[in-house]
Amino acid sequence: MNNIYKTSILLSTIALSTSLITGCTNSSKPTGSQTVIIQKDSLIDYVAQRLPIYERVRLSTNINQLSVNDRKILPLLIQAAEIMDELYWKQTYPQRDSLLATIKDEKTRDFLAINYGPWDRLNNEKPFVAGVGNKPEGASFYPYGITKEEIEKSDLKDKFGAYSVVRKDTAGKLTTIPYHILYASELQRASSLLKQAALITEDAGLKKYLNLRADALVTDNFTASDYAWLDMKTNGLDLIIGPIENYEDKLFNARTSYEAYVLVKDKEWSKRLAKYVKMLPDLQKNLPVAAKYKTETPGTDSELNAYDVVYYAGDCNAGSKTIAVNLPNDEKIQQEKGTRRSQLKNAMKAKFDKILIPISKELISAEQQQYIKFDAFFANVMFHEVAHGLGIKKTITGKGFVREALKEQYSWLEEGKADILGLYMVTGLLKKGELQGDIKDYYTTFMAGILRSVRFGVSEAHGKANMQCFNYFKEKGAFERTAQGTYRVNFDKFATAMNDLSSFIITLQGNGDKIAVEKTQKAMAVIPAELKSDLERLTKKNIPVDLVFEQGVDVLGMK
């Protein structure tokens, strides 16, 4: 699902020489770090020190490999993506323009654009503009200040709808408005651009998908276009577009946010990856969990492809940048047909070179740094996405789908499942000879990946998932912290911890016990003081946390 793997990372509490603002998560009450009195100009100082955590990268591809028609289509897809960006702003911070009018500091304006609002996404949503307060848990999906209980007790038919907002009229009555009505003007423009692209393309699969997706944007009926997207096989271009992920809805993990990726397929790499999807049923049977939790059969009609991403918009571009995608999120489609796992190879390589390698040199034991390899990083990320198809989608306790049973606790646990089952897949495929390399490469690179990803903090699903893995593996002795302040993998115990955590998470999901998952989050999704100290060393060495992209038709040389 959500499956969007946001692999970037950040320190939840960073030592700064200037005064910090009040710590907060996505909740309505301040939590986490200590309350500190804000001195004059301290927010400008804060932004000035936070902005450099993002490394600038140009998104490009070899457009000469594209057909003449594809070169005509690409600008249309980017224009449609830009509309999704505008819609995401309306969902996250609709007062953007009025806020920007009050801000003179250019660095603050830049930081606002990166975060799609005045809250630092990679530092537990700390506000960095005076007077904005804490980030609402429900973004703009719900009336400001409304409680979960008020929504749950209401008689709204669409109270947990994926494609609507909840509003309160002057009499206090709650109603819902579908996205396709609320955003009708923008969606009609985006739909028209996709129709234009469909007229130009010569690829039958892409033509069908673009036409159906264009219709879906203006109706909120996405099923037919999701099936058509999975059916595409020969397309050179791809477009992921619409309201897809529900991370922004911290109240119920229900309502979706707009986003778009414009993609150019790497056909050579995609061909190499195709075989792995067929192995899912066998891997499912051998999951290290009780038999009753692995009776489902994963779809094998999935696509596993590699791409150059040339444009990010909306949710996937907010704060940390997504480098692999597993969609659609619809469990029914997943069970019937599977998913498409899209590996964003150029963005992945940029993160490896500019972030993972420098972190490894600082935090991985010297004798194990030789095992940090891009192919292992690529495989770990890729199989994270594939692993979303393993495990369990429906509870065994009669509570329906796992997503429905766990509500706002679903996303972080699902991301944790994908992390650990991805590593389980790598281990199994290496043993079968279906994957090349040394297991030490994969395990050490995975460890480095955790140290990279825990810099997210714990206000976001992937951050919580990474901290659970770190703390669980530490408890099991899967790694040790040396006297030099570096981390050394214990390869035998790493495999044992992997199997144990896999069983633990799948069991929690299968039982659909939301209270047990909440307890697990509170106990495991925390950053220990020693680790905070180690992560601060990365900040002092100016190792970036994530990327910010220079992108668009002019960057591609198409203007």
Coordinates of C-alpha atoms in Angstrom, one line a residue:
M1 CA 0.0 0.0 0.0
N2 CA 1.3 3.1 1.1
N3 CA 3.3 1.3 0.1
I4 CA 4.9 3.9 -0.7
Y5 CA 8.5 3.5 0.8
K6 CA 9.5 6.8 2.0
T7 CA 13.1 6.1 2.6
S8 CA 14.6 9.2 3.9
I9 CA 15.3 10.0 7.4
L10 CA 15.5 12.4 10.1
L11 CA 16.3 13.1 13.6
S12 CA 13.3 13.5 15.8
T13 CA 15.1 15.8 18.2
I14 CA 18.1 17.6 16.9
A15 CA 20.6 19.6 19.0
L16 CA 20.6 23.1 17.7
S17 CA 22.5 26.1 18.9
T18 CA 19.4 28.2 18.7
S19 CA 16.2 27.8 20.7
L20 CA 13.8 25.2 19.3
I21 CA 10.1 25.5 19.1
T22 CA 7.6 23.4 21.1
G23 CA 7.9 19.7 20.1
C24 CA 4.8 18.2 18.6
T25 CA 3.6 15.2 16.6
N26 CA 0.6 15.2 14.3
S27 CA -1.6 15.3 17.3
S28 CA -3.5 18.3 18.6
K29 CA -1.4 18.4 21.8
P30 CA 2.3 18.9 22.1
T31 CA 4.2 15.7 22.7
G32 CA 7.8 14.5 22.4
S33 CA 10.5 16.9 23.0
Q34 CA 10.6 19.5 25.8
T35 CA 8.8 22.8 25.5
V36 CA 11.2 25.6 24.9
I37 CA 10.5 29.3 25.0
I38 CA 10.9 30.8 21.5
Q39 CA 13.3 33.8 21.4
K40 CA 13.0 36.5 18.7
D41 CA 14.1 35.3 15.3
S42 CA 14.6 31.8 16.6
L43 CA 12.3 30.3 13.9
I44 CA 14.3 31.9 11.1
D45 CA 17.5 30.5 12.7
Y46 CA 15.8 27.1 13.0
V47 CA 14.8 27.1 9.3
A48 CA 18.3 28.2 8.3
Q49 CA 19.8 25.2 10.0
R50 CA 17.1 22.7 8.8
L51 CA 17.0 23.7 5.1
P52 CA 20.5 22.2 4.4
I53 CA 19.3 18.7 5.4
Y54 CA 17.9 18.5 1.8
E55 CA 20.4 17.8 -1.0
R56 CA 19.3 19.2 -4.4
V57 CA 19.2 16.7 -7.2
R58 CA 18.1 17.2 -10.9
L59 CA 15.6 14.6 -12.1
S60 CA 16.4 13.6 -15.7
T61 CA 16.4 10.7 -18.1
N62 CA 17.6 10.0 -21.6
I63 CA 14.7 11.5 -23.6
N64 CA 16.4 10.5 -26.8
Q65 CA 15.4 6.9 -26.0
L66 CA 11.7 7.9 -26.2
S67 CA 9.6 7.8 -29.3
V68 CA 8.5 11.0 -31.0
N69 CA 5.0 10.5 -29.6
D70 CA 6.2 9.9 -26.1
R71 CA 8.2 13.1 -26.2
K72 CA 4.9 14.9 -27.1
I73 CA 3.0 13.1 -24.3
L74 CA 5.5 13.8 -21.5
P75 CA 4.8 17.5 -21.1
L76 CA 1.1 16.8 -20.9
L77 CA 1.6 14.3 -18.1
I78 CA 3.8 16.8 -16.2
Q79 CA 1.1 19.5 -16.5
A80 CA -1.5 17.0 -15.1
A81 CA 1.0 16.3 -12.2
E82 CA 1.3 20.0 -11.5
I83 CA -2.4 20.1 -10.9
M84 CA -2.1 17.3 -8.4
D85 CA 0.5 19.4 -6.6
E86 CA -2.0 22.3 -6.3
L87 CA -4.7 20.0 -4.9
Y88 CA -2.3 18.5 -2.3
W89 CA -1.6 22.0 -1.1
K90 CA -5.4 22.5 -0.7
Q91 CA -5.6 19.4 1.4
T92 CA -2.6 20.1 3.6
Y93 CA -2.5 23.8 3.9
P94 CA -5.2 25.7 2.0
Q95 CA -4.0 29.1 3.3
R96 CA -0.7 28.8 1.5
D97 CA -0.9 32.0 -0.5
S98 CA -2.0 34.2 2.4
L99 CA 0.8 32.7 4.5
L100 CA 3.4 33.2 1.8
A101 CA 2.3 36.9 1.6
T102 CA 3.4 37.4 5.2
I103 CA 6.8 35.7 4.9
K104 CA 9.7 37.7 3.7
D105 CA 12.5 35.3 4.6
E106 CA 13.4 33.3 1.4
K107 CA 14.7 30.3 3.3
T108 CA 11.4 30.0 5.2
R109 CA 9.5 30.2 1.9
D110 CA 11.7 27.5 0.5
F111 CA 11.2 25.3 3.6
L112 CA 7.5 25.9 3.4
A113 CA 7.5 24.6 -0.2
I114 CA 9.4 21.4 0.7
N115 CA 7.1 20.6 3.6
Y116 CA 3.8 21.7 1.9
G117 CA 3.0 23.7 5.0
P118 CA 4.5 25.4 8.0
W119 CA 5.4 22.1 9.9
D120 CA 8.7 20.3 9.6
R121 CA 7.8 16.9 8.3
L122 CA 11.1 15.4 9.2
N123 CA 11.2 16.7 12.7
N124 CA 7.9 15.4 14.2
E125 CA 5.9 18.2 12.5
K126 CA 7.4 21.0 14.5
P127 CA 5.9 24.4 13.4
F128 CA 8.5 26.7 11.9
V129 CA 6.3 29.8 11.4
A130 CA 5.1 31.8 14.4
G131 CA 1.5 31.5 15.3
V132 CA 0.5 28.5 13.2
G133 CA 0.1 26.2 16.2
N134 CA 0.3 22.4 16.0
K135 CA -0.6 20.5 12.8
P136 CA -4.2 19.3 12.8
E137 CA -4.4 15.5 12.9
G138 CA -7.0 15.5 10.1
A139 CA -5.3 18.1 7.9
S140 CA -8.2 19.8 6.0
F141 CA -10.1 16.5 5.6
Y142 CA -12.2 17.3 8.7
P143 CA -13.6 20.4 10.5
Y144 CA -10.8 22.0 12.5
G145 CA -10.8 20.9 16.1
I146 CA -13.2 18.0 15.6
T147 CA -12.6 14.9 17.7
K148 CA -12.4 11.3 16.6
E149 CA -15.4 10.5 18.8
E150 CA -17.6 13.1 17.2
I151 CA -16.9 11.6 13.8
E152 CA -17.4 8.0 15.0
K153 CA -20.7 8.8 16.7
S154 CA -22.1 10.7 13.7
D155 CA -24.6 9.2 11.3
L156 CA -22.5 10.2 8.2
K157 CA -22.8 7.5 5.5
D158 CA -19.3 8.3 4.2
K159 CA -17.6 9.0 7.6
F160 CA -14.5 7.0 6.6
G161 CA -14.6 7.6 2.9
A162 CA -11.4 7.7 0.9
Y163 CA -12.5 10.3 -1.5
S164 CA -14.5 12.9 0.4
V165 CA -14.1 15.6 3.1
V166 CA -16.2 16.2 6.2
R167 CA -17.6 19.6 6.7
K168 CA -19.7 21.2 9.4
D169 CA -22.4 23.8 8.6
T170 CA -23.4 26.8 10.6
A171 CA -26.0 24.7 12.5
G172 CA -23.3 22.3 13.5
K173 CA -24.5 19.5 11.2
L174 CA -21.8 17.3 9.6
T175 CA -21.9 16.6 5.9
T176 CA -19.5 15.1 3.4
I177 CA -18.4 16.5 0.0
P178 CA -16.9 14.2 -2.6
Y179 CA -13.5 15.2 -4.0
H180 CA -14.8 15.3 -7.6
I181 CA -17.3 18.0 -6.6
L182 CA -15.0 19.9 -4.2
Y183 CA -12.2 20.1 -6.7
A184 CA -14.2 19.9 -9.9
S185 CA -12.4 22.6 -11.8
E186 CA -8.9 21.3 -11.2
L187 CA -9.9 17.7 -11.9
Q188 CA -11.5 18.6 -15.1
R189 CA -8.4 20.3 -16.3
A190 CA -6.2 17.3 -15.3
S191 CA -8.7 14.9 -17.0
S192 CA -8.5 16.9 -20.2
L193 CA -4.7 16.6 -20.3
L194 CA -4.8 12.9 -19.8
K195 CA -7.4 12.6 -22.7
Q196 CA -5.1 14.6 -24.9
A197 CA -2.2 12.3 -24.1
A198 CA -4.4 9.3 -24.8
L199 CA -5.1 10.6 -28.3
I200 CA -1.4 10.8 -29.0
T201 CA 0.0 7.5 -27.6
E202 CA 0.4 4.5 -29.9
D203 CA 0.5 2.1 -27.0
A204 CA -2.9 0.5 -26.6
G205 CA -2.5 -0.3 -22.9
L206 CA -1.4 3.2 -22.0
K207 CA -4.2 4.7 -24.2
K208 CA -6.8 2.7 -22.3
Y209 CA -5.4 3.5 -18.9
L210 CA -5.1 7.3 -19.6
N211 CA -8.7 7.4 -20.8
L212 CA -10.0 5.5 -17.8
R213 CA -7.9 7.5 -15.3
A214 CA -9.1 10.7 -16.9
D215 CA -12.7 9.6 -16.2
A216 CA -11.8 8.4 -12.7
L217 CA -10.4 11.8 -11.7
V218 CA -13.8 13.4 -12.3
T219 CA -15.9 10.6 -10.8
D220 CA -13.8 9.2 -7.9
N221 CA -14.4 5.8 -9.3
F222 CA -10.9 4.4 -9.7
T223 CA -11.4 0.6 -9.9
A224 CA -11.5 0.3 -13.7
S225 CA -8.5 2.5 -14.2
D226 CA -6.6 0.5 -11.5
Y227 CA -7.2 -2.7 -13.4
A228 CA -6.2 -1.1 -16.7
W229 CA -3.0 0.2 -15.1
L230 CA -2.1 -3.3 -14.0
D231 CA -2.8 -4.6 -17.5
M232 CA -0.2 -2.3 -19.2
K233 CA 2.8 -4.3 -20.4
T234 CA 4.5 -2.5 -23.3
N235 CA 4.3 1.1 -22.3
G236 CA 7.5 3.2 -22.3
L237 CA 5.9 6.0 -20.1
D238 CA 3.9 5.6 -17.0
L239 CA 1.8 7.9 -14.8
I240 CA 0.6 7.4 -11.2
I241 CA -1.9 10.1 -10.5
G242 CA -4.9 10.7 -8.2
P243 CA -5.8 10.6 -4.5
I244 CA -3.9 7.5 -3.4
E245 CA -2.2 7.4 0.0
N246 CA -3.8 8.1 3.4
Y247 CA -0.8 9.0 5.5
E248 CA -1.9 12.6 5.8
D249 CA -5.1 11.6 7.6
K250 CA -3.8 11.0 11.1
L251 CA -7.3 10.8 12.6
F252 CA -8.5 7.6 10.8
N253 CA -5.9 6.8 8.1
A254 CA -8.9 6.8 5.7
R255 CA -8.9 9.9 3.5
T256 CA -6.5 10.0 0.6
S257 CA -4.1 12.7 -0.7
Y258 CA -3.4 13.8 -4.3
E259 CA -0.1 13.0 -5.8
A260 CA 1.5 12.1 -9.1
Y261 CA 4.7 10.5 -10.5
V262 CA 5.7 10.8 -14.1
L263 CA 7.8 7.8 -15.0
V264 CA 10.0 6.6 -17.9
K265 CA 10.4 2.8 -17.9
D266 CA 13.9 1.2 -17.8
K267 CA 12.9 -1.7 -20.0
E268 CA 16.2 -3.6 -19.5
W269 CA 16.0 -3.5 -15.7
S270 CA 12.3 -4.3 -15.7
K271 CA 12.9 -7.4 -17.7
R272 CA 15.4 -8.6 -15.1
L273 CA 12.9 -8.1 -12.3
A274 CA 9.9 -9.8 -13.9
K275 CA 10.6 -13.3 -12.6
Y276 CA 10.4 -12.5 -8.8
V277 CA 6.6 -11.9 -8.7
K278 CA 5.9 -15.5 -9.8
M279 CA 7.7 -16.7 -6.6
L280 CA 5.3 -15.0 -4.2
P281 CA 3.0 -18.0 -3.5
D282 CA 6.0 -20.3 -2.6
L283 CA 7.4 -17.6 -0.3
Q284 CA 4.0 -17.1 1.3
K285 CA 3.8 -20.8 2.2
N286 CA 7.1 -20.6 3.9
L287 CA 6.5 -17.5 6.0
P288 CA 7.8 -18.0 9.6
V289 CA 4.3 -17.7 11.2
A290 CA 1.5 -20.1 12.3
A291 CA -0.3 -21.7 9.3
K292 CA -3.6 -19.9 10.0
Y293 CA -2.0 -16.6 9.3
K294 CA -0.7 -17.5 5.8
T295 CA -3.6 -19.2 4.0
E296 CA -4.1 -16.3 1.6
T297 CA -2.7 -16.7 -1.9
P298 CA -0.9 -13.5 -3.2
G299 CA -1.7 -12.4 -6.8
T300 CA 1.0 -13.3 -9.3
D301 CA -0.2 -11.1 -12.2
S302 CA 1.7 -8.2 -10.7
E303 CA 4.3 -6.1 -12.6
L304 CA 7.7 -5.4 -11.2
N305 CA 9.3 -2.6 -13.1
A306 CA 12.2 -0.1 -12.8
Y307 CA 11.8 3.5 -13.9
D308 CA 13.5 6.9 -14.1
V309 CA 11.1 9.3 -12.3
V310 CA 11.1 12.7 -14.0
Y311 CA 8.4 14.4 -11.9
Y312 CA 7.1 14.2 -8.3
A313 CA 3.9 16.0 -7.2
G314 CA 1.9 16.2 -4.0
D315 CA 2.0 13.6 -1.3
C316 CA 5.1 11.7 -2.6
N317 CA 7.0 15.0 -2.9
A318 CA 6.3 16.2 0.7
G319 CA 9.3 16.1 3.0
S320 CA 11.0 12.7 2.4
K321 CA 10.8 11.4 -1.1
T322 CA 9.4 8.1 -2.2
I323 CA 11.7 5.8 -4.1
A324 CA 9.5 2.8 -4.7
V325 CA 5.8 2.3 -5.0
N326 CA 3.4 -0.6 -4.6
L327 CA -0.1 0.0 -5.9
P328 CA -3.1 -0.1 -6.1
N329 CA -4.0 -0.1 -2.4
D330 CA -7.4 -1.7 -2.9
E331 CA -7.2 -5.1 -1.1
K332 CA -9.7 -6.7 -3.4
I333 CA -7.7 -5.8 -6.5
Q334 CA -4.5 -7.0 -4.7
Q335 CA -6.0 -10.4 -4.0
E336 CA -7.5 -10.8 -7.4
K337 CA -4.8 -9.4 -9.6
G338 CA -1.8 -8.3 -7.5
T339 CA 0.0 -5.0 -7.7
R340 CA 2.5 -3.1 -9.7
R341 CA 5.8 -2.5 -7.9
S342 CA 7.6 0.5 -9.3
Q343 CA 11.3 1.0 -8.4
L344 CA 12.3 4.6 -9.0
K345 CA 15.9 3.8 -9.9
N346 CA 17.4 7.2 -10.5
A347 CA 16.0 8.6 -7.2
M348 CA 17.1 5.5 -5.4
K349 CA 20.7 5.9 -6.7
A350 CA 20.8 9.5 -5.6
K351 CA 19.8 8.6 -2.1
F352 CA 22.3 5.8 -2.0
D353 CA 25.2 8.0 -3.2
K354 CA 24.4 11.2 -1.3
I355 CA 23.0 9.8 1.9
L356 CA 23.5 6.1 2.6
I357 CA 27.2 5.9 1.8
P358 CA 28.2 8.9 4.0
I359 CA 26.0 7.5 6.8
S360 CA 27.7 4.1 6.5
K361 CA 31.2 5.6 6.7
E362 CA 30.2 7.3 10.0
L363 CA 28.0 4.6 11.7
I364 CA 28.8 1.2 10.3
S365 CA 31.9 -0.6 11.7
A366 CA 34.9 -0.2 9.5
E367 CA 35.3 -3.9 8.8
Q368 CA 31.7 -4.2 7.6
Q369 CA 31.6 -1.1 5.3
Q370 CA 32.8 -3.2 2.4
Y371 CA 29.3 -4.9 2.4
I372 CA 27.4 -1.6 1.6
K373 CA 26.3 -2.2 -2.0
F374 CA 23.8 -0.4 -4.3
D375 CA 22.5 -3.7 -5.7
A376 CA 21.7 -4.8 -2.1
F377 CA 20.1 -1.4 -1.4
F378 CA 18.0 -1.7 -4.6
A379 CA 16.9 -5.2 -3.7
N380 CA 16.0 -4.4 -0.1
V381 CA 13.9 -1.5 -1.3
M382 CA 12.4 -3.5 -4.1
F383 CA 11.5 -6.5 -2.0
H384 CA 10.0 -4.2 0.6
E385 CA 7.4 -3.3 -2.0
V386 CA 6.9 -6.8 -3.2
A387 CA 6.5 -7.9 0.4
H388 CA 3.3 -5.8 0.7
G389 CA 1.8 -8.7 -1.2
L390 CA 2.8 -11.3 1.3
G391 CA 1.2 -12.0 4.7
I392 CA -2.4 -11.3 5.5
K393 CA -5.0 -8.9 4.2
K394 CA -8.0 -10.2 6.1
T395 CA -8.1 -10.8 9.9
I396 CA -8.7 -14.3 11.2
T397 CA -10.9 -12.9 14.0
G398 CA -13.8 -11.8 11.9
K399 CA -12.9 -8.1 12.0
G400 CA -12.7 -7.7 8.2
F401 CA -9.6 -6.4 6.4
V402 CA -6.6 -5.6 8.5
R403 CA -6.8 -2.0 7.3
E404 CA -10.3 -1.6 8.6
A405 CA -9.6 -3.3 11.9
L406 CA -6.4 -1.3 12.8
K407 CA -7.5 2.1 11.3
E408 CA -4.9 4.7 12.2
Q409 CA -2.5 2.0 13.5
Y410 CA -2.6 0.2 10.1
S411 CA 0.0 2.1 8.0
W412 CA 3.0 2.0 10.3
L413 CA 2.6 -1.7 11.1
E414 CA 2.1 -2.5 7.4
E415 CA 5.3 -0.6 6.6
G416 CA 7.1 -2.6 9.3
K417 CA 5.8 -5.8 7.8
A418 CA 7.0 -4.9 4.4
D419 CA 10.5 -4.0 5.7
I420 CA 11.0 -7.3 7.5
L421 CA 9.3 -9.5 4.9
G422 CA 11.3 -7.8 2.2
L423 CA 14.5 -9.0 4.0
Y424 CA 12.9 -12.4 4.5
M425 CA 12.4 -12.6 0.7
V426 CA 16.0 -11.6 0.0
T427 CA 17.2 -14.3 2.4
G428 CA 15.0 -17.0 0.8
L429 CA 15.9 -16.0 -2.8
L430 CA 19.6 -16.1 -2.1
K431 CA 19.2 -19.6 -0.7
K432 CA 17.4 -20.7 -3.8
G433 CA 20.1 -19.1 -6.0
E434 CA 17.5 -16.7 -7.5
L435 CA 19.4 -13.7 -6.3
Q436 CA 23.1 -13.1 -6.5
G437 CA 25.5 -11.7 -3.9
D438 CA 26.6 -12.3 -0.3
I439 CA 24.0 -12.3 2.4
K440 CA 26.3 -10.0 4.4
D441 CA 25.8 -7.3 1.7
Y442 CA 22.1 -7.4 2.1
Y443 CA 22.1 -7.5 5.9
T444 CA 24.7 -4.8 6.4
T445 CA 23.0 -2.6 3.8
F446 CA 19.7 -3.2 5.6
M447 CA 21.2 -2.1 8.9
A448 CA 22.6 1.0 7.3
G449 CA 19.2 1.6 5.8
I450 CA 17.6 1.5 9.2
L451 CA 20.1 4.0 10.5
R452 CA 19.2 6.2 7.6
S453 CA 15.5 5.8 8.0
V454 CA 15.2 6.4 11.7
R455 CA 16.2 9.9 11.1
F456 CA 12.6 10.3 10.0
G457 CA 11.6 10.6 13.7
V458 CA 8.5 8.8 14.7
S459 CA 5.6 11.1 13.6
E460 CA 5.3 9.2 10.3
A461 CA 4.5 5.6 9.4
H462 CA 7.8 4.7 8.0
G463 CA 9.7 6.2 10.9
K464 CA 7.6 4.2 13.4
A465 CA 8.2 1.1 11.4
N466 CA 12.0 1.6 11.3
M467 CA 12.2 2.3 15.0
Q468 CA 10.3 -0.9 15.8
C469 CA 12.7 -2.8 13.7
F470 CA 15.8 -1.1 15.3
N471 CA 14.6 -1.7 18.9
Y472 CA 13.5 -5.3 18.2
F473 CA 16.8 -6.2 16.5
K474 CA 18.7 -4.6 19.3
E475 CA 16.8 -6.6 21.9
K476 CA 17.6 -9.8 20.0
G477 CA 21.3 -9.0 19.7
A478 CA 21.1 -8.8 15.9
F479 CA 23.6 -5.9 16.0
E480 CA 25.9 -4.3 18.6
R481 CA 27.1 -0.8 19.1
T482 CA 30.9 -0.7 19.4
A483 CA 33.0 1.3 21.7
Q484 CA 33.8 3.6 18.7
G485 CA 30.1 4.4 18.4
T486 CA 29.6 2.3 15.3
Y487 CA 27.2 -0.5 14.5
R488 CA 28.3 -4.1 13.8
V489 CA 25.8 -6.7 12.4
N490 CA 25.7 -10.2 14.0
F491 CA 24.7 -12.1 10.8
D492 CA 23.4 -15.2 12.5
K493 CA 21.2 -13.4 15.0
F494 CA 20.1 -11.0 12.3
A495 CA 18.3 -13.8 10.5
T496 CA 16.7 -15.1 13.7
A497 CA 15.5 -11.7 14.6
M498 CA 14.1 -11.3 11.1
N499 CA 12.0 -14.4 11.4
D500 CA 10.8 -13.6 14.9
L501 CA 9.7 -10.0 14.0
S502 CA 8.0 -11.3 10.8
S503 CA 5.9 -13.7 12.9
F504 CA 5.2 -11.0 15.5
I505 CA 3.9 -8.5 13.0
I506 CA 1.8 -10.9 10.9
T507 CA 0.2 -12.2 14.0
L508 CA -0.7 -8.7 15.2
Q509 CA -2.3 -8.0 11.8
G510 CA -4.1 -11.3 11.6
N511 CA -5.6 -10.8 15.0
G512 CA -6.8 -7.3 14.1
D513 CA -6.2 -6.3 17.7
K514 CA -5.9 -2.5 17.5
I515 CA -5.2 -2.1 21.3
A516 CA -2.2 -4.5 21.1
V517 CA -0.8 -2.6 18.1
E518 CA -1.1 0.7 20.0
K519 CA 0.8 -0.8 22.9
T520 CA 3.5 -2.1 20.6
Q521 CA 3.8 1.3 19.0
K522 CA 4.2 3.0 22.3
A523 CA 6.8 0.5 23.5
M524 CA 8.8 0.0 20.3
A525 CA 8.4 3.1 18.1
V526 CA 10.7 5.3 20.2
I527 CA 14.2 6.6 19.6
P528 CA 16.6 5.8 22.5
A529 CA 18.9 8.6 23.8
E530 CA 22.1 6.8 22.6
L531 CA 20.8 6.5 19.1
K532 CA 19.8 10.2 19.1
S533 CA 23.3 11.0 20.0
D534 CA 24.7 9.0 17.2
L535 CA 22.3 10.6 14.7
E536 CA 23.4 14.0 15.9
R537 CA 26.9 13.1 14.6
L538 CA 25.4 12.8 11.1
T539 CA 23.9 16.3 11.4
K540 CA 27.2 17.8 12.6
K541 CA 28.9 16.2 9.6
N542 CA 26.4 17.8 7.3
I543 CA 25.1 14.5 5.9
P544 CA 21.8 15.3 4.2
V545 CA 18.6 13.7 5.4
D546 CA 16.8 13.7 2.1
L547 CA 16.5 15.1 -1.4
V548 CA 14.7 18.0 -3.0
F549 CA 14.3 17.9 -6.7
E550 CA 14.9 20.2 -9.6
Q551 CA 12.3 18.9 -12.1
G552 CA 10.1 19.8 -15.0
V553 CA 10.1 20.1 -18.8
D554 CA 12.9 22.7 -18.7
V555 CA 15.2 20.4 -16.6
L556 CA 14.5 17.6 -19.2
G557 CA 15.5 20.0 -22.0
M558 CA 12.0 19.8 -23.6
K559 CA 10.9 23.4 -23.2

